[in-house]
XYZ file of C-alpha atoms in Angstrom:
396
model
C 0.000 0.000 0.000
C 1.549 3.443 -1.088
C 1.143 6.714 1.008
C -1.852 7.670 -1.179
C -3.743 4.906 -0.426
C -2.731 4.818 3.525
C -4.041 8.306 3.317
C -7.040 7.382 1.686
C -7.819 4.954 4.174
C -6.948 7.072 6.948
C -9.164 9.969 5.608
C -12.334 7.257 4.697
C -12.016 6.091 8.381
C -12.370 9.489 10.025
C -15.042 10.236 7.585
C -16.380 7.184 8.741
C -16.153 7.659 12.609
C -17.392 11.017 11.850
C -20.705 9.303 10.675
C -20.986 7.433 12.496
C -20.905 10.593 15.589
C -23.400 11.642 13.775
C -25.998 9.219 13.705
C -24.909 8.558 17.494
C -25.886 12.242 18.556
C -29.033 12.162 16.334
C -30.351 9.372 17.448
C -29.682 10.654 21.070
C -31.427 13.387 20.479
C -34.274 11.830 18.844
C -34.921 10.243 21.875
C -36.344 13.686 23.179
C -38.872 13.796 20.326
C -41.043 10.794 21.785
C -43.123 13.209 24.845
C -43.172 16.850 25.225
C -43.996 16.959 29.203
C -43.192 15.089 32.132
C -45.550 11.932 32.778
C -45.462 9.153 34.797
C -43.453 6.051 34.888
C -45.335 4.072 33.083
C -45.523 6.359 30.161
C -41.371 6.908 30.134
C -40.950 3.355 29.924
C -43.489 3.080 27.182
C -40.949 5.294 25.463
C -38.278 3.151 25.699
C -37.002 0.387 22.807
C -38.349 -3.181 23.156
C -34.438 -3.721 23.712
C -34.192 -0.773 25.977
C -36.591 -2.408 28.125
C -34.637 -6.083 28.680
C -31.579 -3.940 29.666
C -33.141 -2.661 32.381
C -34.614 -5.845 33.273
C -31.087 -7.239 32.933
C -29.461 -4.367 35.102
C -32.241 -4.854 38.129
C -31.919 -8.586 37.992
C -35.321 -9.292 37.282
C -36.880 -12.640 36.139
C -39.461 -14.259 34.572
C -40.945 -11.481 32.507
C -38.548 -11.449 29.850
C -41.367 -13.145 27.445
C -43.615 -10.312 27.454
C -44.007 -7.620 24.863
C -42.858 -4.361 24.941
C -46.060 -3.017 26.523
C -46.124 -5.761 29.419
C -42.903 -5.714 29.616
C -42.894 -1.819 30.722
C -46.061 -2.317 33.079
C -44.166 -5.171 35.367
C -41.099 -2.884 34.882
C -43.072 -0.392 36.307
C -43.671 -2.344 39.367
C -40.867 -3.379 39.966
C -39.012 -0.329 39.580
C -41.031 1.278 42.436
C -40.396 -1.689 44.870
C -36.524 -1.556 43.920
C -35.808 1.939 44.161
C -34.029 1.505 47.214
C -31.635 -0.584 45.700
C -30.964 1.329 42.729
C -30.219 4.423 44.897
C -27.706 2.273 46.324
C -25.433 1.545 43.186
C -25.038 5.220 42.835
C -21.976 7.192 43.385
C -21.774 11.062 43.979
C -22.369 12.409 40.688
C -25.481 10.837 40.545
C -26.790 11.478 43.541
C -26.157 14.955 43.315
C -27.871 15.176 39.829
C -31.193 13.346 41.004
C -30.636 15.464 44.139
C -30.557 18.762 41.997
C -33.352 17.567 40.285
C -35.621 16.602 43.235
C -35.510 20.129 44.333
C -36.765 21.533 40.480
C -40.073 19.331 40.992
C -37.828 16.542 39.044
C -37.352 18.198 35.981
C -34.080 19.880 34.454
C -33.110 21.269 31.224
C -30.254 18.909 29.857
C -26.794 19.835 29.230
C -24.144 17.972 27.432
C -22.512 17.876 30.524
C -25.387 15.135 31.863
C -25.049 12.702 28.807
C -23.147 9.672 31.089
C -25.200 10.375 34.202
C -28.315 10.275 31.792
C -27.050 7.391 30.116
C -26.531 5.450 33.343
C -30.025 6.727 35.006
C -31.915 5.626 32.155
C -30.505 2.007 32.644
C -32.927 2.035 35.527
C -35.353 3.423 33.929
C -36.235 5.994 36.656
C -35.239 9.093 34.056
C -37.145 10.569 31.121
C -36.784 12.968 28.359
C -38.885 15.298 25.940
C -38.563 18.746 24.193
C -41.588 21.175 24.586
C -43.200 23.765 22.400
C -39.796 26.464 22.171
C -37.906 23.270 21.614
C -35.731 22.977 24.677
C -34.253 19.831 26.103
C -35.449 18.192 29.662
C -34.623 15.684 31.670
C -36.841 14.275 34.202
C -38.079 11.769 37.123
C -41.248 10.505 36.281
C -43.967 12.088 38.339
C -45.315 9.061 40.310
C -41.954 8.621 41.739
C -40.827 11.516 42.825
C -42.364 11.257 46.346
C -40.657 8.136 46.677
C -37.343 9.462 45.934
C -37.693 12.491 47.878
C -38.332 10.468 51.048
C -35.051 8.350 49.891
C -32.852 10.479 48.863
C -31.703 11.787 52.210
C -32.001 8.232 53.953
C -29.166 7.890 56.475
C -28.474 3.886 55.436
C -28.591 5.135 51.459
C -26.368 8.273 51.552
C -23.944 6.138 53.263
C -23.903 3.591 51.104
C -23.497 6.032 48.104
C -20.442 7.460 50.160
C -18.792 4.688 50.150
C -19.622 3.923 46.781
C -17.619 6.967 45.956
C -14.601 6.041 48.362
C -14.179 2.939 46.821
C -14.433 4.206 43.384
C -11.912 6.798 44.176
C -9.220 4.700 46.136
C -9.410 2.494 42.532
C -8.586 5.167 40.324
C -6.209 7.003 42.192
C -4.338 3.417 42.767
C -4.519 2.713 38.781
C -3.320 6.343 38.699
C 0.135 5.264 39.981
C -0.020 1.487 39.518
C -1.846 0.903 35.791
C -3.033 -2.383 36.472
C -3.951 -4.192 39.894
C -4.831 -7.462 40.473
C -8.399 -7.929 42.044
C -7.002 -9.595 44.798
C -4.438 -7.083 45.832
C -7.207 -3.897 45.008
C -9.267 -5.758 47.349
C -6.480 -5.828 50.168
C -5.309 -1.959 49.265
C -8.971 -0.679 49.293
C -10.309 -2.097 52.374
C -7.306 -0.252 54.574
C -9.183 2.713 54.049
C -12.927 1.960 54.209
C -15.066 2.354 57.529
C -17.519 -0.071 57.184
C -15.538 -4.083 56.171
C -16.758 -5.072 52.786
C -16.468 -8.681 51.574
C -14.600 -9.405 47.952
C -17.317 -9.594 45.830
C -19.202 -6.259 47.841
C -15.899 -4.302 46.452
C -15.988 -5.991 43.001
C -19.733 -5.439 42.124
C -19.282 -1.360 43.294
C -16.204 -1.187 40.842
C -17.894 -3.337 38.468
C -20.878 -0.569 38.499
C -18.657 1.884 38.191
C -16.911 0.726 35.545
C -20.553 0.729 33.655
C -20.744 4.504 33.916
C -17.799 5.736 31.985
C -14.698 4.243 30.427
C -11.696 4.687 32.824
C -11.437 1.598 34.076
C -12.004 -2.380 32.907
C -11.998 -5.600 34.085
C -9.393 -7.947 32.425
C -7.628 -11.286 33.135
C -8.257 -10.320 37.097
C -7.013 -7.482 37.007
C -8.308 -3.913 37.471
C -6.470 -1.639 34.895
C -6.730 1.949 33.627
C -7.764 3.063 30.356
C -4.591 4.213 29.397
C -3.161 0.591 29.761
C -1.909 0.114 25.634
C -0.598 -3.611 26.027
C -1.694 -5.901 29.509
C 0.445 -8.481 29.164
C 3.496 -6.449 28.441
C 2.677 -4.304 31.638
C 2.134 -7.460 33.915
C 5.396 -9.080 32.707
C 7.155 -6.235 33.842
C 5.506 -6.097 36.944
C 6.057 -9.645 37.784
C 9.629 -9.413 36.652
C 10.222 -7.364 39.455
C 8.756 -9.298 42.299
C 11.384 -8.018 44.804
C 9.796 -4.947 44.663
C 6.271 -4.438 46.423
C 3.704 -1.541 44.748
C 4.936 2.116 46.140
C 3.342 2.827 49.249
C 0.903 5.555 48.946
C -1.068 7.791 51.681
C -5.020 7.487 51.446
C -4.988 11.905 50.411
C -2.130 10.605 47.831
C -4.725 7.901 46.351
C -7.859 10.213 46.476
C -5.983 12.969 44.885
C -4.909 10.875 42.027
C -8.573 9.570 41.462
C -9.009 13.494 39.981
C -9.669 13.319 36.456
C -7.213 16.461 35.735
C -4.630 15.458 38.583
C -1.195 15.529 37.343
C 1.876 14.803 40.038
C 4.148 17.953 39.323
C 8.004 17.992 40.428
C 10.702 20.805 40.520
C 11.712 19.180 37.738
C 8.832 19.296 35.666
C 8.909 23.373 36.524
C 12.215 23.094 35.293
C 11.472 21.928 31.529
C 8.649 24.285 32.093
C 10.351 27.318 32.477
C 13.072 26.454 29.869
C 9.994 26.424 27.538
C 8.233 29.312 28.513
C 12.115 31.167 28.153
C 13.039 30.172 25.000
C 10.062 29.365 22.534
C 6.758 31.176 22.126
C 4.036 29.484 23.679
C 1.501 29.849 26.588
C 1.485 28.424 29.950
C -1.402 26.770 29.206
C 0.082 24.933 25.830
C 3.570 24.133 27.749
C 1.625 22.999 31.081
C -0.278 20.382 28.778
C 2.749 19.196 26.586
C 4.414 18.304 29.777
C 1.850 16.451 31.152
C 1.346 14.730 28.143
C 5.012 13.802 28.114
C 4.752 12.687 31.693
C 1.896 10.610 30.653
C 4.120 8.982 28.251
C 6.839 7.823 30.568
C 4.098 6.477 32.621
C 2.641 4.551 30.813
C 5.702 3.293 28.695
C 6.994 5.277 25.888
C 10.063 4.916 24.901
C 12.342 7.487 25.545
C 13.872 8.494 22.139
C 10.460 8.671 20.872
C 9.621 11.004 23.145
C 12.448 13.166 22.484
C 11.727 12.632 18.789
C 8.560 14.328 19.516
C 9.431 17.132 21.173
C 12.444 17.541 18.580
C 9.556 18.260 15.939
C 7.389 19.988 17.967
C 9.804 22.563 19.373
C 13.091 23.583 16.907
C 16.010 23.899 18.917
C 18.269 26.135 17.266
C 21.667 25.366 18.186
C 23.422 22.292 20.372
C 23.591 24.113 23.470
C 19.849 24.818 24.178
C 19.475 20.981 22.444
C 21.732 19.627 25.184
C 20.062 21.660 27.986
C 16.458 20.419 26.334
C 17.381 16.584 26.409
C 19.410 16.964 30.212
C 15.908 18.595 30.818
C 13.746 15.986 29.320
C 15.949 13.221 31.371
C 15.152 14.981 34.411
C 11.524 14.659 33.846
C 12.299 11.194 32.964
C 14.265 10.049 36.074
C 11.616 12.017 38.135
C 7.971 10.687 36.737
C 6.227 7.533 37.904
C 5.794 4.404 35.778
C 3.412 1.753 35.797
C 6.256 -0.999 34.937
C 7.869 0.300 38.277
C 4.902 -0.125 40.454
C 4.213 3.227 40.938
C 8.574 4.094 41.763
C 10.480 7.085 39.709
C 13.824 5.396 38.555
C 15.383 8.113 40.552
C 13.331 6.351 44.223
C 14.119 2.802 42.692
C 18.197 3.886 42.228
C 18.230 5.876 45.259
C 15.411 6.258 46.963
C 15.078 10.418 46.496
C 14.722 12.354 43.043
C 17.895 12.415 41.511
C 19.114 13.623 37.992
C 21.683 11.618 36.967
C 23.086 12.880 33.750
C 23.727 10.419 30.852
C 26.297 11.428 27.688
C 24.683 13.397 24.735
C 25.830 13.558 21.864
C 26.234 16.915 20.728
C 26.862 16.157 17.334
C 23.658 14.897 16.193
C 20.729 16.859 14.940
C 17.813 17.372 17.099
C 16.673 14.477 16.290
C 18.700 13.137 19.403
C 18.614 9.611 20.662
C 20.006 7.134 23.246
C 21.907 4.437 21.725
C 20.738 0.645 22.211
C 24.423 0.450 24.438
C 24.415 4.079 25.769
C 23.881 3.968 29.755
C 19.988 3.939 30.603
C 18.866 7.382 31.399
C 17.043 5.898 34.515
C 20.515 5.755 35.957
C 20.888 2.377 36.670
C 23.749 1.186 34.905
C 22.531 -0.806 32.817
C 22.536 -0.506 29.123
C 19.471 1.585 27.521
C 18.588 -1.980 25.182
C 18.655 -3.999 28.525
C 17.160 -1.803 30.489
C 14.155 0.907 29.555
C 14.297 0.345 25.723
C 12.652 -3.298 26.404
């Protein structure tokens, strides 16, 4: 295949996905088209896909009416909807609590924002949501009115809210572990999580609240028993490097370190990190803003497993360098970074903690020479520091 027809292909597929977005948001939308008012359970179900329907039976484990049609199928729904609610409050974490909260206290209805789409999404699974456009064609969202007493009198019950807080805890701990750690087995999450929970939760208690919230977005999956981020390009790879270093136990975190990580926009910043920062903001023209997200990007890239001279590659053609001083200062800068950020093939360590055990730059030789396309050579020294040759070491 030539370039032409790579770029062909390349263009056909966006095209494609672009479609395909398309049809996703219209049919979304299309959704709101069905009532124009709020209305009763019943009726929102009734709304609902014959398909639609059996997923929510599926979600709220219920049997023996999966043989009905579509409008039995909503009426038993219906019933057993009301009777559950309890228990669906209970899978809920704190965004969606706080939406059906914020809702409760508008009569149950909302206009919707694009901002709602995955608590929607999720809400709807239970089929205790609804949606229509009125007459000026605005968006709502809303409870269905022959619930809304019932939730009202749950929504602040002691056993529920705490149940939804720890929901949230657990969630949390996960992430900000897989923050620092990639990929966890289910055993070991289970051991790590329940040193900071209140209330003792058996194995599968933890697995079916990550489980849930696994269903809500896509951060996290489940995967050969382990727990692993999204960002996680090759499993097996990570977990052989993992298990190649069995001497060394996953870093040892504090419970704010964890919760902080579980932040969607957390990023762990060093003096180092300002450091390539600065030298940025100094010598090239570009914003704080810009720089603070290339870094993080790169530090995303050691994490997860980059290699190094492709990194540098990178920021070789992103940023010219225009003489071999300020490219020598870059790359010293760039291995500083390096040597400073966590990685998931370390369990959690900088190579700076695992040589030393405090952040260390230890510089390796450049060659000045080259063009800014700088690399390591296969049997240069590692820039991690630790002796070893860059093809035995980090390039593997």
């Amino acid at each position: 295949m030539n370039r032409n027809q790579l770029n062909n292909l390349i263009n056909n597929f966006e095209h494609s996905m672009e479609y395909l977005e398309k049809l996703r948001v219209k049919s979304f939308y299309k959704m709101f088209e069905s009532l124009n008012k709020q209305v009763t359970l019943c009726e929102t179900l009734n709304t609902y896909t014959k398909n639609d329907l059996d997923m929510v039976r599926k979600d709220l484990s219920i049997s023996g009416i999966s043989s009905l049609n579509k409008q039995k199928l909503a009426e038993a729904l219906d019933t057993n909807i009301k009777i559950l609610l309890p228990e669906i409050l209970k899978k809920f974490t704190d965004s969606e609590y706080k939406l059906l909260e914020n809702m409760l206290k508008q009569n149950g209805i909302v206009k919707y924002k694009d901002e709602f789409f995955d608590r929607f999404s999720y809400l709807r699974r239970f089929g205790i949501i609804g949606c229509f456009k009125d007459s000026n064609d605005n968006y709502h969202i809303f409870i269905p009115e022959d619930i809304l007493l019932s939730l009202n009198s749950l929504i602040n019950n002691i056993i529920i809210v705490s149940e939804i807080k720890q929901n949230e805890k657990v969630t949390k701990l996960l992430k900000g572990y897989l923050f620092y750690y990639g990929a966890i087995p289910f055993q070991k999450v289970y051991d790590m999580i329940s040193k900071y929970i209140k209330n003792p939760l058996d194995m599968t208690a933890i697995f079916n609240i990550i489980y849930e919230s696994s269903t809500k977005d896509n951060e996290i999956y489940f995967k050969e028993n382990y727990w692993c981020s999204k960002q996680v390009r090759d499993l097996e790879e990570l977990i052989t490097h993992q298990n190649m270093k069995s001497n060394l136990d996953f870093i040892s975190l504090t419970e704010k370190q964890i919760l902080d990580a579980s932040e969607s926009n957390f990023v762990e910043w060093n003096e180092y990190d300002s450091n390539l920062i600065d030298f940025l903001r100094n010598n090239f023209t570009i914003s704080k803003k810009q720089v603070l997200e290339y870094i993080e990007g790169m530090k995303l890239k050691f994490k997860i497993g980059c290699e190094f001279n492709a990194v540098v590659e990178q920021f070789s053609s992103t940023f010219e360098v225009e003489d071999l001083e300020h490219l020598k200062q870059s790359v010293e800068l760039i291995i500083a970074v390096y040597n400073n950020s966590i990685q998931w093939v370390l369990k959690g360590y900088s190579p700076s903690l695992i040589r030393t055990g405090k952040n260390h730059l230890q510089p390796i030789q450049i060659n000045t020479t080259q063009s800014s396309n700088a690399q390591i050579g296969r049997n240069a020294p590692c820039p991690c520091g630790s002796g070893k040759k860059y093809k035995n070491c980090c390039l593997k």
